Short mmCIF file of C-alpha atoms and ligand atoms in Angstrom, two decimals:
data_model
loop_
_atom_site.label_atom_id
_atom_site.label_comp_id
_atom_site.label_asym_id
_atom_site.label_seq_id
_atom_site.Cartn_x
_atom_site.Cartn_y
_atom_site.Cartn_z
CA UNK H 22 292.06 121.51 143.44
CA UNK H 23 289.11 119.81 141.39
CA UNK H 24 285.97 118.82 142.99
CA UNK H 25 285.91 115.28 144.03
CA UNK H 26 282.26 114.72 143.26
CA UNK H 27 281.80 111.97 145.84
CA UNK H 28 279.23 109.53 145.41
CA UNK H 29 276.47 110.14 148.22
CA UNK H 30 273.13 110.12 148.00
CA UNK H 31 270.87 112.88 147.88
CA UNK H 32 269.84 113.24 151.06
CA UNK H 33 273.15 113.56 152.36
CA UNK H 34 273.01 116.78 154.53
CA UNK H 35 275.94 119.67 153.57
CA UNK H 36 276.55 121.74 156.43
CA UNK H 37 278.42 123.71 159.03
CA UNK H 38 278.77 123.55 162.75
CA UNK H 39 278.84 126.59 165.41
CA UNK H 40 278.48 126.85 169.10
CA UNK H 41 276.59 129.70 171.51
CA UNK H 42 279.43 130.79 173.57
CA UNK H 43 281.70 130.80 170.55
CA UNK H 44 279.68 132.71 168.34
CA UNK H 45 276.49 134.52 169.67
CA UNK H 46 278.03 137.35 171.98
CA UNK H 47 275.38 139.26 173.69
CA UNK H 48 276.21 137.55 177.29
CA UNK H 49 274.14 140.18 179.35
CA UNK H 50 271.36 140.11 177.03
CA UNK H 51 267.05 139.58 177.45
CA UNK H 52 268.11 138.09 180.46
CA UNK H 53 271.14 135.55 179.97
CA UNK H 54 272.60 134.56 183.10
CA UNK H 55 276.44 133.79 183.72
CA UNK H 56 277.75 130.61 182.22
CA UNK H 57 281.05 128.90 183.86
CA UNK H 58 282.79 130.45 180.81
CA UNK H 59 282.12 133.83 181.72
CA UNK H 60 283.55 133.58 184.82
CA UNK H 61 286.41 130.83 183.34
CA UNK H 62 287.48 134.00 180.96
CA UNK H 63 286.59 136.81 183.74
CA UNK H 64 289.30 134.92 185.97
CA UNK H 65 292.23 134.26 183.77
CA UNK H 66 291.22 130.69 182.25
CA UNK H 67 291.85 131.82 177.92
CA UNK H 68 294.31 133.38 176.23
CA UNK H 69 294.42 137.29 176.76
CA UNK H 70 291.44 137.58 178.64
CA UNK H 71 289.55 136.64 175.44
CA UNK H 72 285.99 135.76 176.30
CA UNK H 73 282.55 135.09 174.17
CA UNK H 74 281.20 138.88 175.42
CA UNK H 75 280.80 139.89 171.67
CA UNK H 76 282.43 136.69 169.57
CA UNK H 77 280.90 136.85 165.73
CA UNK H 78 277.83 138.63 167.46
CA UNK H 79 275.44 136.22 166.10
CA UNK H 80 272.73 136.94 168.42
CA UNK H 81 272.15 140.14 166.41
CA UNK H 82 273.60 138.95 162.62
CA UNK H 83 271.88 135.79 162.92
CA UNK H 84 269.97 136.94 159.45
CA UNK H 85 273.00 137.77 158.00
CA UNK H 86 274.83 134.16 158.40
CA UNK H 87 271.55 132.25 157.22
CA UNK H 88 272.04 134.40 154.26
CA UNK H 89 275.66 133.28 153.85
CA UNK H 90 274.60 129.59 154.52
CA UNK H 91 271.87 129.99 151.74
CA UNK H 92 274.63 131.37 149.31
CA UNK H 93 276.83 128.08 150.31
CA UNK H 94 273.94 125.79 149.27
CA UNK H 95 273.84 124.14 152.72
CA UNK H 96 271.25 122.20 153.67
CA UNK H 97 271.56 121.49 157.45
CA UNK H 98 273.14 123.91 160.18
CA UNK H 99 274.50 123.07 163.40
CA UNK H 100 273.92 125.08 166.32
CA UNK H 101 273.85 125.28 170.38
CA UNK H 102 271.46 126.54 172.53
CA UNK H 103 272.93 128.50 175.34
CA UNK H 104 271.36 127.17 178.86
CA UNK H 105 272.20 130.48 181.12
CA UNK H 106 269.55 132.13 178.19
CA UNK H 107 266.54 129.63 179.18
CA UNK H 108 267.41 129.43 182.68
CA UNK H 109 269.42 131.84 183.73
CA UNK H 110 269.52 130.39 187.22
CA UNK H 111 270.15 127.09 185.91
CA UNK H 112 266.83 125.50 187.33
CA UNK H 113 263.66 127.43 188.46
CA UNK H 114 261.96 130.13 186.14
CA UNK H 115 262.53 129.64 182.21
CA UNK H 116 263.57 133.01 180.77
CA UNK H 117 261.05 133.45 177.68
CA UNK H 118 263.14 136.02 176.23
CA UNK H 119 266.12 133.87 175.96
CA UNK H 120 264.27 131.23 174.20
CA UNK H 121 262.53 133.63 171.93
CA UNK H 122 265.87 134.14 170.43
CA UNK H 123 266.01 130.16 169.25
CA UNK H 124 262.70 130.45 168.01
CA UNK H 125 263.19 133.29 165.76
CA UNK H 126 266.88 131.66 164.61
CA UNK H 127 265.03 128.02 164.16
CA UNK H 128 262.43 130.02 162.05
CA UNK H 129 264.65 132.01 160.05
CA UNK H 130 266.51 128.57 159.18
CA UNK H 131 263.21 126.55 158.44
CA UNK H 132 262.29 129.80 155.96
CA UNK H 133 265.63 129.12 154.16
CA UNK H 134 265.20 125.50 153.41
CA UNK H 135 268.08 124.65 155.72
CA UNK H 136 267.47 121.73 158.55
CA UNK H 137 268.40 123.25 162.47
CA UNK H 138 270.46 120.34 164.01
CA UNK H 139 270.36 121.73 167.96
CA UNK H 140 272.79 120.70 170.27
CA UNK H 141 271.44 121.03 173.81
CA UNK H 142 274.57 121.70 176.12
CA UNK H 143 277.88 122.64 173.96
CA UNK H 144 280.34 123.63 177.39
CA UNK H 145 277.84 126.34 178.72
CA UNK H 146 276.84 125.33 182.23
CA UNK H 147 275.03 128.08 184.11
CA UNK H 148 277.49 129.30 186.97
CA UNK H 149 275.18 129.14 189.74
CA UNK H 150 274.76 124.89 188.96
CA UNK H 151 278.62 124.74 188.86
CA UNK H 152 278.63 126.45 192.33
CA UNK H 153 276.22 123.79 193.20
CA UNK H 154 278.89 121.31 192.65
CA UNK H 155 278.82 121.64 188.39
CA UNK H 156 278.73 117.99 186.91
CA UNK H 157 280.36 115.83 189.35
CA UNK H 158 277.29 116.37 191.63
CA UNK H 159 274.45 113.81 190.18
CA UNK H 160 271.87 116.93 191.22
CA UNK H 161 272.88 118.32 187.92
CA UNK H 162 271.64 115.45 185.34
CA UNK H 163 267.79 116.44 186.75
CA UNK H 164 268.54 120.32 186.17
CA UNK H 165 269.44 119.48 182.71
CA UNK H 166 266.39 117.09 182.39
CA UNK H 167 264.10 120.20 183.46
CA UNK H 168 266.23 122.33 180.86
CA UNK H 169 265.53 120.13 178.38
CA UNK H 170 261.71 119.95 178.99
CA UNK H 171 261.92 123.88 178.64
CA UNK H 172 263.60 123.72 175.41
CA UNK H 173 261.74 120.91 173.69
CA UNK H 174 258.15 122.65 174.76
CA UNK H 175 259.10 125.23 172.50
CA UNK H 176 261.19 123.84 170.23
CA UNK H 177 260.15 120.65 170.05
CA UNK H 178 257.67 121.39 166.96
CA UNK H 179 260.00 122.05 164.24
CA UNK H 180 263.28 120.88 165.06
CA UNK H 181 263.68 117.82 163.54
CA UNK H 182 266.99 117.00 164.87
CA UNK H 183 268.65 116.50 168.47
CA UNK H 184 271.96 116.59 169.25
CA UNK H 185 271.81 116.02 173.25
CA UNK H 186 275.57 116.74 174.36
CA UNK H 187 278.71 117.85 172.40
CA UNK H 188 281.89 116.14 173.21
CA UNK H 189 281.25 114.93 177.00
CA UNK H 190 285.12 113.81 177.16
CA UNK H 191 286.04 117.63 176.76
CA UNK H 192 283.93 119.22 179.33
CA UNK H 193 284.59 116.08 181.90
CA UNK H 194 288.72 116.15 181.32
CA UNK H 195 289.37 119.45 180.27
CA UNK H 196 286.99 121.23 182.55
CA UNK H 197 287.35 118.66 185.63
CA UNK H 198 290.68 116.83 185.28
CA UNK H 199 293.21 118.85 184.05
CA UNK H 200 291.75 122.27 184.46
CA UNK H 201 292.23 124.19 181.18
CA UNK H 202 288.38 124.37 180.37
CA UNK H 203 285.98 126.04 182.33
CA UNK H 204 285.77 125.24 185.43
CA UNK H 205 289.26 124.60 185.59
CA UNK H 206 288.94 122.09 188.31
CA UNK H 207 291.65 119.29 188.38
CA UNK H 208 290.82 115.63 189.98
CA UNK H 209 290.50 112.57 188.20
CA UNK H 210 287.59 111.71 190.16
CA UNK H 211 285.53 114.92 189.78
CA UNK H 212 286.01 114.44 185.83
CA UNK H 213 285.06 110.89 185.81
CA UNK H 214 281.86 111.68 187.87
CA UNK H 215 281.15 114.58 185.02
CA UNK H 216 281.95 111.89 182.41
CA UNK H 217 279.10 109.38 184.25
CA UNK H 218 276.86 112.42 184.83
CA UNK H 219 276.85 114.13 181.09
CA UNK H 220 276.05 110.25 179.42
CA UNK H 221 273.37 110.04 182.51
CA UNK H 222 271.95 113.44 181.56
CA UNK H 223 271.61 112.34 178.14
CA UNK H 224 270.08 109.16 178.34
CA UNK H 225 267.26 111.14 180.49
CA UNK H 226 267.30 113.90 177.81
CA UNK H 227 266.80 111.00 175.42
CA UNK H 228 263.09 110.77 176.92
CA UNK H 229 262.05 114.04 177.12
CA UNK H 230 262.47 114.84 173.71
CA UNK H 231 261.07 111.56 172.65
CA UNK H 232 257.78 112.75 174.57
CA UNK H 233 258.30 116.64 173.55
CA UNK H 234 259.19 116.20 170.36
CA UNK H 235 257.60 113.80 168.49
CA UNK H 236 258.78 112.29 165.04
CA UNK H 237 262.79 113.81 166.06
CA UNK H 238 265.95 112.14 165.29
CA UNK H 239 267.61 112.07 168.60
CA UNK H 240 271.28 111.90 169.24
CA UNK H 241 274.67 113.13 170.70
CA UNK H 242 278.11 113.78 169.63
CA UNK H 243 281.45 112.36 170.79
CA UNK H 244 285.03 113.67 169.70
CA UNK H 245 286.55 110.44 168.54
CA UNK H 246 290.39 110.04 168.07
CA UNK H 247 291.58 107.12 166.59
CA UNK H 248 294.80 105.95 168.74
CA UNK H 249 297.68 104.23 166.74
CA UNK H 250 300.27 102.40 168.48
CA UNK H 251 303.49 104.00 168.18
CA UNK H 252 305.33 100.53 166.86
CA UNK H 253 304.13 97.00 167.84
CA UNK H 254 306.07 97.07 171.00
CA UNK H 255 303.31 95.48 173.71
CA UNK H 256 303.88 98.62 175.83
CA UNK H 257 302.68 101.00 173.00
CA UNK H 258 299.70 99.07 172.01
CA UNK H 259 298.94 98.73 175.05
CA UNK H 260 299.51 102.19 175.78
CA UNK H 261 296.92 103.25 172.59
CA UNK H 262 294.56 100.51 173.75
CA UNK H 263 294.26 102.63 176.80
CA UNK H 264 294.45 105.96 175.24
CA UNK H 265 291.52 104.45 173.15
CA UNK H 266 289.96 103.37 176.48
CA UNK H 267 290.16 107.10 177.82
CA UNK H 268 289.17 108.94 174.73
CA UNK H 269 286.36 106.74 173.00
CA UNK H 270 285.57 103.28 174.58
CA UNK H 271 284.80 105.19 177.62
CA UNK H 272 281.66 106.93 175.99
CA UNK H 273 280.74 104.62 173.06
CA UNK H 274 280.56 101.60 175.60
CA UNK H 275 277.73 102.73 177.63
CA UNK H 276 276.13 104.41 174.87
CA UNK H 277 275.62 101.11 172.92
CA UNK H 278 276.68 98.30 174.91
CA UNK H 279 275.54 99.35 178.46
CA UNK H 280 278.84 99.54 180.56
CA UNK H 281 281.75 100.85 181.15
CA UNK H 282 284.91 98.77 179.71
CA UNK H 283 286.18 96.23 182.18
CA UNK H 284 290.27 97.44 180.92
CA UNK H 285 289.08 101.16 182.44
CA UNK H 286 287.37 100.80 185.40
CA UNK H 287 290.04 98.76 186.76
CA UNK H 288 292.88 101.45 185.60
CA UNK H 289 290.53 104.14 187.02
CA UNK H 290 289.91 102.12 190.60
CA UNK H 291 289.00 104.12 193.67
CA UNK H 292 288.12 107.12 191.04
CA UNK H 293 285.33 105.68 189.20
CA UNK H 294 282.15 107.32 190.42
CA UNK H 295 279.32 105.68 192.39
CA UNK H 296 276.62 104.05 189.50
CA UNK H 297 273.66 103.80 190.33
CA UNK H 298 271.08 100.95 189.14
CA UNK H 299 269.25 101.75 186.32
CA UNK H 300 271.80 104.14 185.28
CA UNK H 301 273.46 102.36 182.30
CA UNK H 302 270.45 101.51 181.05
CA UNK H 303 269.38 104.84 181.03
CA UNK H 304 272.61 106.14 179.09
CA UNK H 305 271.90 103.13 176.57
CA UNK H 306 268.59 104.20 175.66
CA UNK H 307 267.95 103.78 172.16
CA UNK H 308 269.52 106.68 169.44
CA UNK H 309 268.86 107.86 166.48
CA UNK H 310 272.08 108.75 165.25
CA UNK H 311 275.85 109.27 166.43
CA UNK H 312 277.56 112.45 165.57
CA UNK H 313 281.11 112.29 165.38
CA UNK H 314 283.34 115.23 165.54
CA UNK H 315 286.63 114.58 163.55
CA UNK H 316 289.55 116.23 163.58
CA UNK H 317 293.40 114.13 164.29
CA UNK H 318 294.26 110.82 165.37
CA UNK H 319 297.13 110.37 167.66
CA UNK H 320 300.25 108.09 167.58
CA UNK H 321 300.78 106.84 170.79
CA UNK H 322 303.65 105.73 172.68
CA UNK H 323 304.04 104.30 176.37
CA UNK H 324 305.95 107.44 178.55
CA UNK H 325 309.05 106.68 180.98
CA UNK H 326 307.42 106.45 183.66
CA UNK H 327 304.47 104.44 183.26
CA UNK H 328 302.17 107.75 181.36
CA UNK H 329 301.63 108.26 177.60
CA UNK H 330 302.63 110.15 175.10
CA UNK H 331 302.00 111.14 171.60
CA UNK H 332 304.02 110.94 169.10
CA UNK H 333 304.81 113.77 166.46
CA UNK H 334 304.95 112.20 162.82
CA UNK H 335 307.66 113.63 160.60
CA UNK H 336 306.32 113.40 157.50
CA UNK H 337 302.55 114.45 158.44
CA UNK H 338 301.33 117.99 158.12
CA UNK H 339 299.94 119.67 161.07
CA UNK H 340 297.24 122.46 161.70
CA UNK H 341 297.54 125.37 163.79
CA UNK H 342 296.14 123.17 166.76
CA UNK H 343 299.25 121.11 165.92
CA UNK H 344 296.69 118.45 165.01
CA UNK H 345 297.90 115.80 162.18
CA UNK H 346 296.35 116.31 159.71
CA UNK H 347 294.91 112.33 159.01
CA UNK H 348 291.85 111.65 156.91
CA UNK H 349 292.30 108.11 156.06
CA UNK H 350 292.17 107.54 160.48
CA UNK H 351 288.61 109.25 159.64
CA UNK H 352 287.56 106.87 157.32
CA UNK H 353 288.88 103.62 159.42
CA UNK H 354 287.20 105.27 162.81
CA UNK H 355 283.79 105.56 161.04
CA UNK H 356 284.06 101.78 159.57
CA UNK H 357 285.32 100.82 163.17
CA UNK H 358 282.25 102.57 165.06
CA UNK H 359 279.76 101.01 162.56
CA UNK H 360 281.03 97.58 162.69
CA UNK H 361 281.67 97.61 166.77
CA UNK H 362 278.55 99.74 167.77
CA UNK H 363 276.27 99.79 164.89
CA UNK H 364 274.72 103.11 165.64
CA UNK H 365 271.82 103.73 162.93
CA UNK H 366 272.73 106.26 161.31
CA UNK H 367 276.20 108.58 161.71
CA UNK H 368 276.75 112.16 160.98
CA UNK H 369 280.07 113.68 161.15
CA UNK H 370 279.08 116.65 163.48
CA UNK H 371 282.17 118.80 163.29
CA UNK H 372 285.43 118.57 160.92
CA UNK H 373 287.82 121.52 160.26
CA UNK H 374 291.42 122.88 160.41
CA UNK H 375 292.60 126.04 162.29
CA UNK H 376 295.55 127.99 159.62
CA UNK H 377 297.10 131.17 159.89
CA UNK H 378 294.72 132.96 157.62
CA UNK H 379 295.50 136.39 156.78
CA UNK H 380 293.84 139.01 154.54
CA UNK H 381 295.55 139.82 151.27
CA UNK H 382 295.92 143.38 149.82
CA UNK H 383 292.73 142.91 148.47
CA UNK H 384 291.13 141.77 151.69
CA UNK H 385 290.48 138.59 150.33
CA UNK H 386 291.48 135.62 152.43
CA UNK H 387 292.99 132.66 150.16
CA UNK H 388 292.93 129.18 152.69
CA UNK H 389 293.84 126.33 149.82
CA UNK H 390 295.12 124.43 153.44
CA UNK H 391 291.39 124.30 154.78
CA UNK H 392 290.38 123.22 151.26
CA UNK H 393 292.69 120.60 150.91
CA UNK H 394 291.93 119.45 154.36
CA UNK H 395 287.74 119.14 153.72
CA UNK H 396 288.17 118.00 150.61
CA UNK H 397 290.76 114.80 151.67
CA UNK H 398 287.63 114.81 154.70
CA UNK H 399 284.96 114.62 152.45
CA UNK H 400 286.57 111.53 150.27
CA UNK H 401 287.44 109.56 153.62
CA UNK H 402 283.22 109.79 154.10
CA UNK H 403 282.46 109.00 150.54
CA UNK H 404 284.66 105.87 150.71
CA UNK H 405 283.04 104.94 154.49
CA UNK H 406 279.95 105.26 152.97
CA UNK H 407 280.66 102.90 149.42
CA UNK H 408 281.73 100.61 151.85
CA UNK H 409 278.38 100.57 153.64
CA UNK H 410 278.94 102.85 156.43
CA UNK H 411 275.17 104.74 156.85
CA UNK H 412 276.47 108.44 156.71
CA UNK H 413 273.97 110.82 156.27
CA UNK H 414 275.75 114.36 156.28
CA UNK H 415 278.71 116.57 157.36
CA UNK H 416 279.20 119.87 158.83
CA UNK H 417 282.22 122.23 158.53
CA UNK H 418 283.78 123.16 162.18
CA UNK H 419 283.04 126.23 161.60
CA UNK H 420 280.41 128.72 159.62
CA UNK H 421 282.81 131.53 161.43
CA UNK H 422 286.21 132.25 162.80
CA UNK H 423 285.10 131.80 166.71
CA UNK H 424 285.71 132.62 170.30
CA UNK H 425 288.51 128.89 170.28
CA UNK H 426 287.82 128.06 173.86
CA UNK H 427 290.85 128.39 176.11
CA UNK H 428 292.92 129.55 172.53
CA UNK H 429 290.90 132.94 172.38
CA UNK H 430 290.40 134.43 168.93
CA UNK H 431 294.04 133.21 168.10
CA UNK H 432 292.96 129.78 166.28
CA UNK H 433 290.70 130.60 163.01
CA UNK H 434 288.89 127.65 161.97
CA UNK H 435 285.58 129.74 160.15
CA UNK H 436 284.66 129.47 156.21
CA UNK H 437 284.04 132.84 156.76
CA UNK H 438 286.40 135.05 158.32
CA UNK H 439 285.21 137.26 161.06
CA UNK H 440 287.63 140.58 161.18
CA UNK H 441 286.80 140.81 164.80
CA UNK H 442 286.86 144.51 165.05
CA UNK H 443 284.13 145.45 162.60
CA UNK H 444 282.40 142.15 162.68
CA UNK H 445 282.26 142.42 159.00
CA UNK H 446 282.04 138.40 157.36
CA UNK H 447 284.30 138.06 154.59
CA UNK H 448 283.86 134.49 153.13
CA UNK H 449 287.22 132.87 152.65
CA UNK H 450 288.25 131.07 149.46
CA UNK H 451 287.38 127.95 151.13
CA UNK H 452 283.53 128.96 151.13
CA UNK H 453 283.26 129.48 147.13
CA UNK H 454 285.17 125.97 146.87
CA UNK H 455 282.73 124.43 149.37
CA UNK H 456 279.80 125.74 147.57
CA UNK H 457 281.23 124.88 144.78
CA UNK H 458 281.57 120.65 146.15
CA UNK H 459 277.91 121.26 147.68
CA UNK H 460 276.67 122.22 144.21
CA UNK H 461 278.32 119.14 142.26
CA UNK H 462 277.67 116.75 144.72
CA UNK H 463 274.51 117.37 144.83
CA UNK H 464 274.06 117.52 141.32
CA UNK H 465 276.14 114.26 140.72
CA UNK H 466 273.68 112.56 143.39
CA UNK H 467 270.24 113.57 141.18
CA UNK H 468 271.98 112.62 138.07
CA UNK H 469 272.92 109.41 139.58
CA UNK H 470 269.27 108.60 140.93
CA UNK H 471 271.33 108.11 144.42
CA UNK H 472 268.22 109.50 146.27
CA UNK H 473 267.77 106.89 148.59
CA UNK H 474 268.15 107.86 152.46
CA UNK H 475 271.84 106.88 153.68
CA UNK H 476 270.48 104.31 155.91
CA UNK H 477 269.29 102.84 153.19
CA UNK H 478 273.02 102.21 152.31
CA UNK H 479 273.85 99.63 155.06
CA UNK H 480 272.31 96.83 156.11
CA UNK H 481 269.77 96.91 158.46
CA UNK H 482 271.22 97.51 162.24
CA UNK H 483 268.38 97.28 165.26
CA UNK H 484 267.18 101.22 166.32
CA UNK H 485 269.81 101.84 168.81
CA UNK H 486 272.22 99.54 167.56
CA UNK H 487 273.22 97.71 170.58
CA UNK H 488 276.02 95.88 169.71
C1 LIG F 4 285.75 120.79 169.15
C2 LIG F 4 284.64 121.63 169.76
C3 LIG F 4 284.34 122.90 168.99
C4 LIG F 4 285.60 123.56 168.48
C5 LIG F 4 286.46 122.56 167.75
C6 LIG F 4 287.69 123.15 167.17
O1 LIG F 4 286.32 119.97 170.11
O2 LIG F 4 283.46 120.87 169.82
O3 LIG F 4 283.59 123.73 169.82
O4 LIG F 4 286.26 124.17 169.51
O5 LIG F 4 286.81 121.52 168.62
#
């Protein structure tokens, strides 16, 4: 496939995403304390017992995968910071060691030219705060504040860029409501409290780091789907307006509007959570930027019964996930989400494709699917952005084949492929072809004198972007 040389400007950031559980191994390490996915994969909760004990062991080859990220030409890396390593309690005494190990790994990035983008809290809750009642208990959003504080002291100087939560719809409705995520709890109410306590957490993690670390860009990262109706029957669109209503307006309507949508809280009733005053205007402090993780839309259709359901497409191609694979939903969602909530600035924090990838007889690993899939991506962002859309970068989902959650090791989704019994990194075709897109675009961008900063792109939209 040729390069599509988009047209973005200079300054857009090239990168790729990775999480702590999901990569760093190590879990009994310089004084890490259990996370709820420890004990979620200790008691049956992922395929095959898989858990994150060892993952890619990036703890220990952190060196090794800057070096692969310099080879790839990216300029920005993605990255969590594990809470159970700063406090392995949860609250109380902050575990130096455990933060020593983001200091040397934010160092070793700065060294290689390539900007840190730290997400605070990607699924990790310390076990002994989920025995404390996890995130449906509002105790939890002032633990995270203290976390926080801990992590921006020493942090705070040279990361430039916060991302305060990943995906708060997972954790809430995976972990909470139906159960498959850690802590595999299942009530609507406990994972709409979550839901109200992650944004709250935010909004108050929104003013430490403001205080702690001056001059940041601060922000946080929803999974967005776009929702299709299945035809123009009323009960289908009404059925995706509500899917919509459960999967985005839910989070994007506090964020920038302060409140929850009217069409919700009345199908939620008796479960919403108690709000408190103050709170929505705490979750609606001014952001920096919204990261948007990317990866299928869904076709919805109204269920017998009164539920939903999703319909499969015939004639679309589907990951490993059995996601569709849909880039022209990515470039309507991020026109959508600028027009309707006006954030400054968007990045797309996560895109990718899980395939069967296999090693050939050479051990090289050919993946022209994943490359076809970023590359289709890549020119739904470029478009977005001609358009006016202020898009100022894009990270891979994922550096490495991963630890996939509940999935195990069974869903690859890495640039580089992991062979998880050596640990030995073999990048995949994918990764020459992405360096190869870095290099031009990049290239195309100087030649073009397209150096302006992507906000620069739009017209101007308030800091925070309340809608
Ligand atoms: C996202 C998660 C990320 C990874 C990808 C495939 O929802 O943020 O950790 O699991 O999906």
């Amino acid at each position: 496939m040729k390069h599509i040389v988009p047209h973005l400007p200079n300054t857009f950031l090239w990168g790729a995403a990775t999480s702590a559980y999901q990569t760093e191994g190590a879990v009994a390490e310089d004084g890490r304390g259990e996370s709820i996915w420890d004990r979620f994969c200790a008691t049956g909760g992922s395929r095959n017992g898989d858990s994150g004990s060892v993952a890619c062991d990036f703890y220990h080859r952190y060196r090794d995968d800057i070096a692969l990220l310099r080879d790839l030409g990216a300029t920005a890396f993605r990255f969590s910071i594990a809470w159970p390593r700063v406090l392995p309690d949860g609250v109380g005494t902050v575990n130096q060691a455990g933060l020593d190990f983001y200091d040397r790994l934010v160092d070793a990035l700065l060294e290689a030219g390539i900007r840190p983008f730290a997400t605070l809290y990607h699924w990790d809750l310390p076990q002994p705060l989920e025995d404390a009642g996890g995130w449906p208990a509002r105790s939890t959003t002032e633990a995270f504040r203290c976390y926080v504080e801990a992590v921006a002291a020493r942090l705070g100087d040279r990361v430039s860029d916060w991302i305060t939560h990943n995906e708060p719809h997972v954790p809430s409705w995976a972990g909470y409501g139906h159960g498959v995520h850690a802590p595999g709890r299942r009530s609507v109410a406990d994972a709409l409290a979550a839901a109200h306590h992650l944004l709250l957490s935010h909004g108050l993690a929104v003013e430490v780091l403001r205080r702690e670390s001056r001059g940041s860009q601060v922000g946080i990262t929803l999974d967005l789907w776009p929702m299709v109706p299945a035809s123009a029957s009323s009960e289908d669109v009404a059925a995706a307006r509500e899917a919509d209503g459960d999967q985005n307006r839910w989070f994007l309507d506090p964020l920038f509007r302060a409140a929850y949508p009217e069409d919700m809280l009345e199908l939620y009733g008796p479960h919403v959570p108690r709000i408190e005053d103050g709170d929505l205007a705490t979750i609606a402090a001014p952001i920096d930027f919204l990261g948007v993780n990317y990866y299928h839309r869904d076709v919805v259709a109204r269920a017998e019964g009164g539920g939903r359901r999703v319909v499969h497409q015939a004639d679309s191609l589907y990951t490993e996930m059995g996601w569709e694979v849909s880039p022209d939903s990515l470039h309507d969602l991020l026109r959508r989400v600028h027009t309707e909530y006006a954030p400054p600035l968007l990045y797309v924090t996560e895109n990718g494709a899980a395939f069967g990838d296999v090693r050939g007889h050479d051990g090289s690993v050919h993946d022209p699917e994943r490359q076809a899939y970023i590359a289709l991506h890549v020119e739904a962002i470029a478009c977005a952005v001609e358009s006016g859309v202020p898009v100022g970068g894009y990270f891979v989902w994922s550096l490495l084949d991963n630890f996939e959650w509940a999935a195990g090791y069974s869903k690859r989704f890495g640039l580089v492929y992991v062979d998880y019994p050596t640990l030995e990194r073999i990048p995949k075709s994918s990764f020459a072809w992405y360096r190869g897109l870095i290099a031009e675009a990049r290239n195309g961008a100087r030649r073009a004198g397209l150096d302006r900063p992507a906000a620069a792109v739009t017209t101007s939209t308030p800091r925070g972007g309340a809608a």
